Amino acid sequence: MQQLEMFPDNIRIERVDHDSNMYRFYRLRLMPDLFGGVSLLREWGRIGTQGRHRIELFEDAGSAANAMTALYRAKQKRGYQLAV
Protein backbone atom coordinates (compact mmCIF):
# COMPACT_ATOMS: atom_id res chain seq x y z
CA MET A 1 0.00 0.00 0.00
CA GLN A 2 1.38 3.39 -0.98
CA GLN A 3 1.45 6.26 1.47
CA LEU A 4 0.14 9.71 0.62
CA GLU A 5 2.51 12.65 0.74
CA MET A 6 1.98 15.04 3.67
CA PHE A 7 -0.33 17.53 1.90
CA PRO A 8 -1.25 16.25 -1.57
CA ASP A 9 -3.20 18.49 -3.92
CA ASN A 10 -4.02 15.78 -6.46
CA ILE A 11 -5.14 12.20 -5.67
CA ARG A 12 -6.25 9.57 -8.18
CA ILE A 13 -7.61 6.29 -6.86
CA GLU A 14 -9.05 3.30 -8.68
CA ARG A 15 -11.21 0.31 -7.92
CA VAL A 16 -10.78 -2.65 -10.26
CA ASP A 17 -12.65 -5.94 -9.95
CA HIS A 18 -12.31 -8.11 -13.06
CA ASP A 19 -14.92 -10.66 -11.95
CA SER A 20 -17.72 -8.08 -11.71
CA ASN A 21 -16.46 -5.95 -14.65
CA MET A 22 -15.85 -2.97 -12.36
CA TYR A 23 -13.24 -0.43 -13.50
CA ARG A 24 -13.77 2.84 -11.64
CA PHE A 25 -11.67 5.90 -10.91
CA TYR A 26 -12.01 8.77 -8.47
CA ARG A 27 -9.87 11.91 -8.60
CA LEU A 28 -9.60 14.69 -6.02
CA ARG A 29 -7.82 17.97 -6.80
CA LEU A 30 -7.33 21.15 -4.79
CA MET A 31 -7.20 24.34 -6.85
CA PRO A 32 -7.08 28.01 -5.80
CA ASP A 33 -10.03 30.09 -6.93
CA LEU A 34 -10.16 33.73 -7.98
CA PHE A 35 -11.53 34.96 -4.66
CA GLY A 36 -8.77 33.74 -2.33
CA GLY A 37 -10.45 30.45 -1.45
CA VAL A 38 -9.80 26.89 -2.53
CA SER A 39 -11.89 24.63 -4.75
CA LEU A 40 -12.08 20.86 -4.34
CA LEU A 41 -12.68 19.25 -7.73
CA ARG A 42 -14.11 15.72 -7.54
CA GLU A 43 -14.14 13.57 -10.69
CA TRP A 44 -15.41 10.00 -10.91
CA GLY A 45 -16.52 7.40 -13.42
CA ARG A 46 -15.50 4.35 -15.40
CA ILE A 47 -11.82 4.17 -16.30
CA GLY A 48 -11.35 5.35 -19.88
CA THR A 49 -14.30 7.77 -19.83
CA GLN A 50 -14.50 11.46 -19.03
CA GLY A 51 -16.73 10.73 -16.05
CA ARG A 52 -18.65 13.23 -13.95
CA HIS A 53 -17.42 16.07 -11.79
CA ARG A 54 -18.43 18.30 -8.91
CA ILE A 55 -16.74 21.41 -7.50
CA GLU A 56 -16.95 22.34 -3.81
CA LEU A 57 -15.78 25.77 -2.61
CA PHE A 58 -13.93 26.35 0.67
CA GLU A 59 -12.68 29.50 2.38
CA ASP A 60 -9.20 28.16 3.10
CA ALA A 61 -6.82 25.38 2.10
CA GLY A 62 -7.04 23.66 5.49
CA SER A 63 -10.76 22.98 5.33
CA ALA A 64 -10.50 21.87 1.69
CA ALA A 65 -7.66 19.48 2.57
CA ASN A 66 -9.70 18.08 5.46
CA ALA A 67 -12.65 17.42 3.13
CA MET A 68 -10.35 15.80 0.57
CA THR A 69 -8.83 13.54 3.24
CA ALA A 70 -12.26 12.50 4.52
CA LEU A 71 -13.40 11.61 0.97
CA TYR A 72 -10.19 9.67 0.34
CA ARG A 73 -10.63 7.63 3.54
CA ALA A 74 -14.28 6.90 2.71
CA LYS A 75 -13.30 5.67 -0.75
CA GLN A 76 -10.50 3.53 0.71
CA LYS A 77 -13.08 1.73 2.85
CA ARG A 78 -15.00 0.91 -0.35
CA GLY A 79 -11.95 -0.71 -1.95
CA TYR A 80 -10.32 2.14 -3.87
CA GLN A 81 -6.50 2.19 -4.01
CA LEU A 82 -3.97 4.75 -5.21
CA ALA A 83 -3.40 4.53 -8.94
CA VAL A 84 0.14 3.97 -10.16
Coordinates of C-alpha atoms in Angstrom, one line a residue:
M1 CA 0.0 0.0 0.0
Q2 CA 1.4 3.4 -1.0
Q3 CA 1.5 6.3 1.5
L4 CA 0.1 9.7 0.6
E5 CA 2.5 12.6 0.7
M6 CA 2.0 15.0 3.7
F7 CA -0.3 17.5 1.9
P8 CA -1.3 16.3 -1.6
D9 CA -3.2 18.5 -3.9
N10 CA -4.0 15.8 -6.5
I11 CA -5.1 12.2 -5.7
R12 CA -6.2 9.6 -8.2
I13 CA -7.6 6.3 -6.9
E14 CA -9.1 3.3 -8.7
R15 CA -11.2 0.3 -7.9
V16 CA -10.8 -2.7 -10.3
D17 CA -12.7 -5.9 -10.0
H18 CA -12.3 -8.1 -13.1
D19 CA -14.9 -10.7 -12.0
S20 CA -17.7 -8.1 -11.7
N21 CA -16.5 -6.0 -14.6
M22 CA -15.8 -3.0 -12.4
Y23 CA -13.2 -0.4 -13.5
R24 CA -13.8 2.8 -11.6
F25 CA -11.7 5.9 -10.9
Y26 CA -12.0 8.8 -8.5
R27 CA -9.9 11.9 -8.6
L28 CA -9.6 14.7 -6.0
R29 CA -7.8 18.0 -6.8
L30 CA -7.3 21.2 -4.8
M31 CA -7.2 24.3 -6.8
P32 CA -7.1 28.0 -5.8
D33 CA -10.0 30.1 -6.9
L34 CA -10.2 33.7 -8.0
F35 CA -11.5 35.0 -4.7
G36 CA -8.8 33.7 -2.3
G37 CA -10.4 30.4 -1.4
V38 CA -9.8 26.9 -2.5
S39 CA -11.9 24.6 -4.7
L40 CA -12.1 20.9 -4.3
L41 CA -12.7 19.2 -7.7
R42 CA -14.1 15.7 -7.5
E43 CA -14.1 13.6 -10.7
W44 CA -15.4 10.0 -10.9
G45 CA -16.5 7.4 -13.4
R46 CA -15.5 4.4 -15.4
I47 CA -11.8 4.2 -16.3
G48 CA -11.3 5.4 -19.9
T49 CA -14.3 7.8 -19.8
Q50 CA -14.5 11.5 -19.0
G51 CA -16.7 10.7 -16.0
R52 CA -18.6 13.2 -14.0
H53 CA -17.4 16.1 -11.8
R54 CA -18.4 18.3 -8.9
I55 CA -16.7 21.4 -7.5
E56 CA -16.9 22.3 -3.8
L57 CA -15.8 25.8 -2.6
F58 CA -13.9 26.3 0.7
E59 CA -12.7 29.5 2.4
D60 CA -9.2 28.2 3.1
A61 CA -6.8 25.4 2.1
G62 CA -7.0 23.7 5.5
S63 CA -10.8 23.0 5.3
A64 CA -10.5 21.9 1.7
A65 CA -7.7 19.5 2.6
N66 CA -9.7 18.1 5.5
A67 CA -12.6 17.4 3.1
M68 CA -10.3 15.8 0.6
T69 CA -8.8 13.5 3.2
A70 CA -12.3 12.5 4.5
L71 CA -13.4 11.6 1.0
Y72 CA -10.2 9.7 0.3
R73 CA -10.6 7.6 3.5
A74 CA -14.3 6.9 2.7
K75 CA -13.3 5.7 -0.8
Q76 CA -10.5 3.5 0.7
K77 CA -13.1 1.7 2.8
R78 CA -15.0 0.9 -0.4
G79 CA -12.0 -0.7 -2.0
Y80 CA -10.3 2.1 -3.9
Q81 CA -6.5 2.2 -4.0
L82 CA -4.0 4.7 -5.2
A83 CA -3.4 4.5 -8.9
V84 CA 0.1 4.0 -10.2

